[in-house]
Amino acid sequence: MNMDELRAKWDARYAGADANASALDVLTDYAHLLPHAGHALDLACGLGGNALFLAGCGLKVDAWDISPVGIARLREAAVGLDLVAEVRDVTAEPLPVSHYDVICVGNFLDRSLCPAIAHALCPGGLLYYQTWTRERVDDSGPGDGPFRLGSNELLSLFDGLVVRAYREEGAIGDRSRGFRNRAQLVAERPG
Ligand SMILES: C[S@@+](CC[C@H](N)C(=O)[O-])C[C@H]1O[C@@H](n2cnc3c(N)ncnc32)[C@H](O)[C@@H]1O
């Protein structure tokens, strides 16, 4: 799928969505680790549930996505908040270096971008990342393919950062319980 087709796919999905997205579990579960102030980025934000959550926590937020429909809806939802939402292809425009106190990435995976994401954090900055894994207990999320993480892959993609929280439960034990189908990481750029 080329970029125009990808944009059209997400535009159509967001035009039909009847509610704004909520924040990822990794953000709500580990919100107590967030700084009280600072500059955050929601990368590939979609409808911006994570961006809205971060702004509600007192952070100044940038939110980027290729979908003009998603960005327009986020702008409407963000009136009065310190949140700047922009249409931006994150693979085409380089990320600023040592710039963000918090970066959040949800349900988006471009492995080639991971070193730049780590470098876009300020020293002491925090990465919140959550996305789908190949090991899973049901069919939720994208089909098998490059958008799913291998076992512990998220740790290796950000091995220069200090892990503060990590969860990936695979398919073992009682499959009806727990945090399944996804991995979540909170990691800090060393100061
Ligand atoms: C599954 S959605 C995730 C949205 C949001 N992060 C969330 O967790 O709900 C994937 C998003 O990635 C965006 N996207 C895909 N490729 C992109 C790119 N190169 N630059 C910016 N956004 C991109 C899509 O438009 C879509 O909104």
mmCIF file of C-alpha atoms and ligand atoms in Angstrom:
data_model
loop_
_atom_site.group_PDB
_atom_site.id
_atom_site.type_symbol
_atom_site.label_atom_id
_atom_site.label_comp_id
_atom_site.label_asym_id
_atom_site.label_seq_id
_atom_site.Cartn_x
_atom_site.Cartn_y
_atom_site.Cartn_z
ATOM 1 C CA MET A 1 0.000 0.000 0.000
ATOM 2 C CA ASN A 2 1.480 3.375 -0.946
ATOM 3 C CA MET A 3 1.172 6.487 1.222
ATOM 4 C CA ASP A 4 -1.893 7.831 -0.629
ATOM 5 C CA GLU A 5 -3.719 4.523 -0.196
ATOM 6 C CA LEU A 6 -2.709 4.356 3.460
ATOM 7 C CA ARG A 7 -3.952 7.896 4.067
ATOM 8 C CA ALA A 8 -7.252 7.139 2.305
ATOM 9 C CA LYS A 9 -7.716 4.001 4.412
ATOM 10 C CA TRP A 10 -7.235 5.844 7.711
ATOM 11 C CA ASP A 11 -9.239 8.878 6.573
ATOM 12 C CA ALA A 12 -12.210 6.625 5.802
ATOM 13 C CA ARG A 13 -11.907 4.866 9.127
ATOM 14 C CA TYR A 14 -11.727 8.102 11.111
ATOM 15 C CA ALA A 15 -14.551 9.737 9.163
ATOM 16 C CA GLY A 16 -16.783 6.839 10.206
ATOM 17 C CA ALA A 17 -15.632 6.685 13.835
ATOM 18 C CA ASP A 18 -18.403 7.749 16.203
ATOM 19 C CA ALA A 19 -16.188 8.669 19.146
ATOM 20 C CA ASN A 20 -12.728 9.950 19.858
ATOM 21 C CA ALA A 21 -10.186 7.294 20.728
ATOM 22 C CA SER A 22 -9.211 6.601 24.314
ATOM 23 C CA ALA A 23 -5.664 6.490 25.648
ATOM 24 C CA LEU A 24 -3.553 3.329 25.537
ATOM 25 C CA ASP A 25 -3.274 1.091 28.610
ATOM 26 C CA VAL A 26 0.450 1.773 28.748
ATOM 27 C CA LEU A 27 -0.278 5.456 29.353
ATOM 28 C CA THR A 28 -3.088 5.035 31.846
ATOM 29 C CA ASP A 29 -1.349 2.157 33.708
ATOM 30 C CA TYR A 30 1.912 4.105 34.058
ATOM 31 C CA ALA A 31 0.629 7.679 34.202
ATOM 32 C CA HIS A 32 2.274 8.016 37.611
ATOM 33 C CA LEU A 33 5.689 7.953 35.869
ATOM 34 C CA LEU A 34 4.910 11.014 33.717
ATOM 35 C CA PRO A 35 6.628 14.318 34.485
ATOM 36 C CA HIS A 36 4.363 17.101 35.798
ATOM 37 C CA ALA A 37 5.329 19.366 32.895
ATOM 38 C CA GLY A 38 7.235 19.145 29.640
ATOM 39 C CA HIS A 39 6.860 18.569 25.913
ATOM 40 C CA ALA A 40 5.280 15.363 24.607
ATOM 41 C CA LEU A 41 4.775 13.819 21.169
ATOM 42 C CA ASP A 42 2.003 11.417 20.136
ATOM 43 C CA LEU A 43 3.513 9.843 17.010
ATOM 44 C CA ALA A 44 1.071 8.422 14.435
ATOM 45 C CA CYS A 45 -1.654 9.722 16.749
ATOM 46 C CA GLY A 46 -4.788 8.779 14.784
ATOM 47 C CA LEU A 47 -7.730 10.407 16.582
ATOM 48 C CA GLY A 48 -5.300 11.386 19.331
ATOM 49 C CA GLY A 49 -6.572 9.611 22.433
ATOM 50 C CA ASN A 50 -3.023 9.541 23.774
ATOM 51 C CA ALA A 51 -2.371 13.184 22.895
ATOM 52 C CA LEU A 52 -5.539 14.290 24.693
ATOM 53 C CA PHE A 53 -4.608 12.238 27.733
ATOM 54 C CA LEU A 54 -1.093 13.718 27.845
ATOM 55 C CA ALA A 55 -2.435 17.262 27.483
ATOM 56 C CA GLY A 56 -4.872 16.532 30.309
ATOM 57 C CA CYS A 57 -1.856 15.561 32.450
ATOM 58 C CA GLY A 58 -0.436 19.062 31.992
ATOM 59 C CA LEU A 59 2.014 18.417 29.168
ATOM 60 C CA LYS A 60 2.427 20.531 26.046
ATOM 61 C CA VAL A 61 1.697 18.086 23.223
ATOM 62 C CA ASP A 62 2.516 17.679 19.541
ATOM 63 C CA ALA A 63 0.479 15.081 17.658
ATOM 64 C CA TRP A 64 1.334 13.882 14.146
ATOM 65 C CA ASP A 65 -0.439 11.639 11.692
ATOM 66 C CA ILE A 66 -0.782 11.271 7.930
ATOM 67 C CA SER A 67 -4.585 11.329 8.130
ATOM 68 C CA PRO A 68 -6.053 14.820 7.618
ATOM 69 C CA VAL A 69 -9.418 13.544 8.885
ATOM 70 C CA GLY A 70 -7.897 12.213 12.102
ATOM 71 C CA ILE A 71 -5.980 15.444 12.645
ATOM 72 C CA ALA A 72 -9.054 17.620 11.979
ATOM 73 C CA ARG A 73 -11.068 15.633 14.520
ATOM 74 C CA LEU A 74 -8.289 15.852 17.065
ATOM 75 C CA ARG A 75 -8.069 19.626 16.598
ATOM 76 C CA GLU A 76 -11.784 19.902 17.357
ATOM 77 C CA ALA A 77 -11.405 17.769 20.486
ATOM 78 C CA ALA A 78 -8.339 19.690 21.661
ATOM 79 C CA VAL A 79 -9.788 23.208 21.758
ATOM 80 C CA GLY A 80 -8.464 24.940 24.878
ATOM 81 C CA LEU A 81 -5.650 22.418 25.405
ATOM 82 C CA ASP A 82 -1.926 22.969 24.831
ATOM 83 C CA LEU A 83 -1.952 20.575 21.891
ATOM 84 C CA VAL A 84 -0.742 21.117 18.316
ATOM 85 C CA ALA A 85 -1.980 18.488 15.859
ATOM 86 C CA GLU A 86 -0.352 18.332 12.421
ATOM 87 C CA VAL A 87 -0.609 16.238 9.277
ATOM 88 C CA ARG A 88 2.872 14.803 8.986
ATOM 89 C CA ASP A 89 4.458 11.710 7.468
ATOM 90 C CA VAL A 90 6.819 10.569 10.201
ATOM 91 C CA THR A 91 8.862 8.480 7.795
ATOM 92 C CA ALA A 92 9.509 11.418 5.464
ATOM 93 C CA GLU A 93 10.252 14.225 7.920
ATOM 94 C CA PRO A 94 13.095 13.684 10.390
ATOM 95 C CA LEU A 95 12.354 13.835 14.106
ATOM 96 C CA PRO A 96 14.101 16.543 16.112
ATOM 97 C CA VAL A 97 16.985 15.310 18.273
ATOM 98 C CA SER A 98 16.858 15.493 22.116
ATOM 99 C CA HIS A 99 13.584 17.386 21.969
ATOM 100 C CA TYR A 100 10.778 15.581 23.791
ATOM 101 C CA ASP A 101 10.266 14.750 27.463
ATOM 102 C CA VAL A 102 7.701 12.106 26.543
ATOM 103 C CA ILE A 103 7.018 10.234 23.300
ATOM 104 C CA CYS A 104 4.028 7.960 22.941
ATOM 105 C CA VAL A 105 3.603 5.464 20.103
ATOM 106 C CA GLY A 106 0.497 3.309 19.933
ATOM 107 C CA ASN A 107 -0.447 0.593 17.461
ATOM 108 C CA PHE A 108 2.126 1.762 14.938
ATOM 109 C CA LEU A 109 5.351 -0.004 14.036
ATOM 110 C CA ASP A 110 8.076 1.130 11.662
ATOM 111 C CA ARG A 111 11.248 -0.528 12.883
ATOM 112 C CA SER A 112 13.497 1.764 10.836
ATOM 113 C CA LEU A 113 12.181 4.737 12.832
ATOM 114 C CA CYS A 114 12.980 3.368 16.292
ATOM 115 C CA PRO A 115 16.545 4.769 16.598
ATOM 116 C CA ALA A 116 15.248 8.246 15.643
ATOM 117 C CA ILE A 117 12.422 7.955 18.188
ATOM 118 C CA ALA A 118 14.947 7.132 20.934
ATOM 119 C CA HIS A 119 17.148 10.063 19.882
ATOM 120 C CA ALA A 120 14.193 12.443 19.820
ATOM 121 C CA LEU A 121 13.891 12.001 23.604
ATOM 122 C CA CYS A 122 15.682 14.455 25.870
ATOM 123 C CA PRO A 123 18.066 12.840 28.344
ATOM 124 C CA GLY A 124 15.753 11.588 31.081
ATOM 125 C CA GLY A 125 12.835 11.553 28.623
ATOM 126 C CA LEU A 126 10.312 8.706 28.616
ATOM 127 C CA LEU A 127 9.062 6.512 25.801
ATOM 128 C CA TYR A 128 5.600 4.955 26.117
ATOM 129 C CA TYR A 129 5.121 2.287 23.442
ATOM 130 C CA GLN A 130 2.352 -0.248 22.969
ATOM 131 C CA THR A 131 1.537 -2.353 19.956
ATOM 132 C CA TRP A 132 0.482 -5.778 18.709
ATOM 133 C CA THR A 133 2.492 -8.980 19.057
ATOM 134 C CA ARG A 134 2.661 -12.073 16.895
ATOM 135 C CA GLU A 135 2.000 -14.235 19.949
ATOM 136 C CA ARG A 136 -1.668 -13.730 20.783
ATOM 137 C CA VAL A 137 -4.763 -15.387 22.141
ATOM 138 C CA ASP A 138 -7.349 -14.080 19.655
ATOM 139 C CA ASP A 139 -7.707 -12.338 16.300
ATOM 140 C CA SER A 140 -7.794 -8.732 17.497
ATOM 141 C CA GLY A 141 -5.464 -6.286 15.769
ATOM 142 C CA PRO A 142 -3.795 -6.507 12.369
ATOM 143 C CA GLY A 143 -3.192 -9.816 10.591
ATOM 144 C CA ASP A 144 0.159 -11.555 10.704
ATOM 145 C CA GLY A 145 2.864 -9.559 9.038
ATOM 146 C CA PRO A 146 5.365 -6.797 9.670
ATOM 147 C CA PHE A 147 3.062 -4.765 11.929
ATOM 148 C CA ARG A 148 3.314 -7.319 14.741
ATOM 149 C CA LEU A 149 6.224 -7.584 17.140
ATOM 150 C CA GLY A 150 8.180 -10.764 17.719
ATOM 151 C CA SER A 151 8.766 -11.998 21.284
ATOM 152 C CA ASN A 152 10.628 -9.358 23.287
ATOM 153 C CA GLU A 153 11.301 -7.451 20.072
ATOM 154 C CA LEU A 154 10.184 -4.129 21.546
ATOM 155 C CA LEU A 155 12.967 -4.429 24.136
ATOM 156 C CA SER A 156 15.592 -4.965 21.445
ATOM 157 C CA LEU A 157 14.294 -2.101 19.281
ATOM 158 C CA PHE A 158 14.987 0.290 22.174
ATOM 159 C CA ASP A 159 17.953 -1.402 23.809
ATOM 160 C CA GLY A 160 19.729 1.934 24.393
ATOM 161 C CA LEU A 161 16.989 3.010 26.805
ATOM 162 C CA VAL A 162 16.526 2.014 30.440
ATOM 163 C CA VAL A 163 13.437 -0.173 30.854
ATOM 164 C CA ARG A 164 11.073 1.130 33.548
ATOM 165 C CA ALA A 165 8.133 -1.140 32.769
ATOM 166 C CA TYR A 166 7.548 -3.951 30.306
ATOM 167 C CA ARG A 167 4.639 -6.303 29.793
ATOM 168 C CA GLU A 168 4.170 -9.046 27.213
ATOM 169 C CA GLU A 169 2.282 -12.138 28.324
ATOM 170 C CA GLY A 170 2.227 -14.238 25.173
ATOM 171 C CA ALA A 171 -0.241 -17.116 25.189
ATOM 172 C CA ILE A 172 0.717 -18.981 28.367
ATOM 173 C CA GLY A 173 -1.423 -19.698 31.438
ATOM 174 C CA ASP A 174 -5.067 -18.664 31.735
ATOM 175 C CA ARG A 175 -5.665 -17.109 28.324
ATOM 176 C CA SER A 176 -8.895 -15.484 29.442
ATOM 177 C CA ARG A 177 -6.994 -13.131 31.757
ATOM 178 C CA GLY A 178 -4.147 -10.652 31.594
ATOM 179 C CA PHE A 179 -2.657 -8.231 29.090
ATOM 180 C CA ARG A 180 -2.695 -10.209 25.849
ATOM 181 C CA ASN A 181 -1.975 -9.745 22.136
ATOM 182 C CA ARG A 182 0.233 -6.694 22.713
ATOM 183 C CA ALA A 183 3.482 -5.585 24.314
ATOM 184 C CA GLN A 184 3.901 -2.420 26.311
ATOM 185 C CA LEU A 185 7.099 -0.616 27.220
ATOM 186 C CA VAL A 186 7.971 2.416 29.298
ATOM 187 C CA ALA A 187 11.661 3.270 28.912
ATOM 188 C CA GLU A 188 13.887 6.198 29.803
ATOM 189 C CA ARG A 189 16.681 7.783 27.809
ATOM 190 C CA PRO A 190 19.703 7.778 30.111
ATOM 191 C CA GLY A 191 20.533 11.221 31.479
HETATM 192 C C1 LIG B 1 -3.610 1.765 14.193
HETATM 193 S S1 LIG B 1 -3.584 3.516 14.000
HETATM 194 C C2 LIG B 1 -3.038 3.999 15.626
HETATM 195 C C3 LIG B 1 -3.547 5.346 16.034
HETATM 196 C C4 LIG B 1 -3.209 5.737 17.473
HETATM 197 N N1 LIG B 1 -1.787 5.827 17.679
HETATM 198 C C5 LIG B 1 -3.830 4.806 18.471
HETATM 199 O O1 LIG B 1 -3.103 4.152 19.227
HETATM 200 O O2 LIG B 1 -5.063 4.711 18.506
HETATM 201 C C6 LIG B 1 -2.127 3.775 13.015
HETATM 202 C C7 LIG B 1 -1.959 5.231 12.616
HETATM 203 O O3 LIG B 1 -0.679 5.408 11.985
HETATM 204 C C8 LIG B 1 -0.842 6.433 11.027
HETATM 205 N N2 LIG B 1 0.305 6.386 10.118
HETATM 206 C C9 LIG B 1 0.669 5.368 9.303
HETATM 207 N N3 LIG B 1 1.781 5.675 8.639
HETATM 208 C C10 LIG B 1 2.151 6.915 9.044
HETATM 209 C C11 LIG B 1 3.228 7.780 8.725
HETATM 210 N N4 LIG B 1 4.163 7.427 7.846
HETATM 211 N N5 LIG B 1 3.296 8.992 9.319
HETATM 212 C C12 LIG B 1 2.338 9.360 10.224
HETATM 213 N N6 LIG B 1 1.295 8.585 10.571
HETATM 214 C C13 LIG B 1 1.210 7.366 10.000
HETATM 215 C C14 LIG B 1 -2.184 6.145 10.401
HETATM 216 O O4 LIG B 1 -2.735 7.241 9.729
HETATM 217 C C15 LIG B 1 -3.005 5.737 11.632
HETATM 218 O O5 LIG B 1 -3.659 6.849 12.189
#
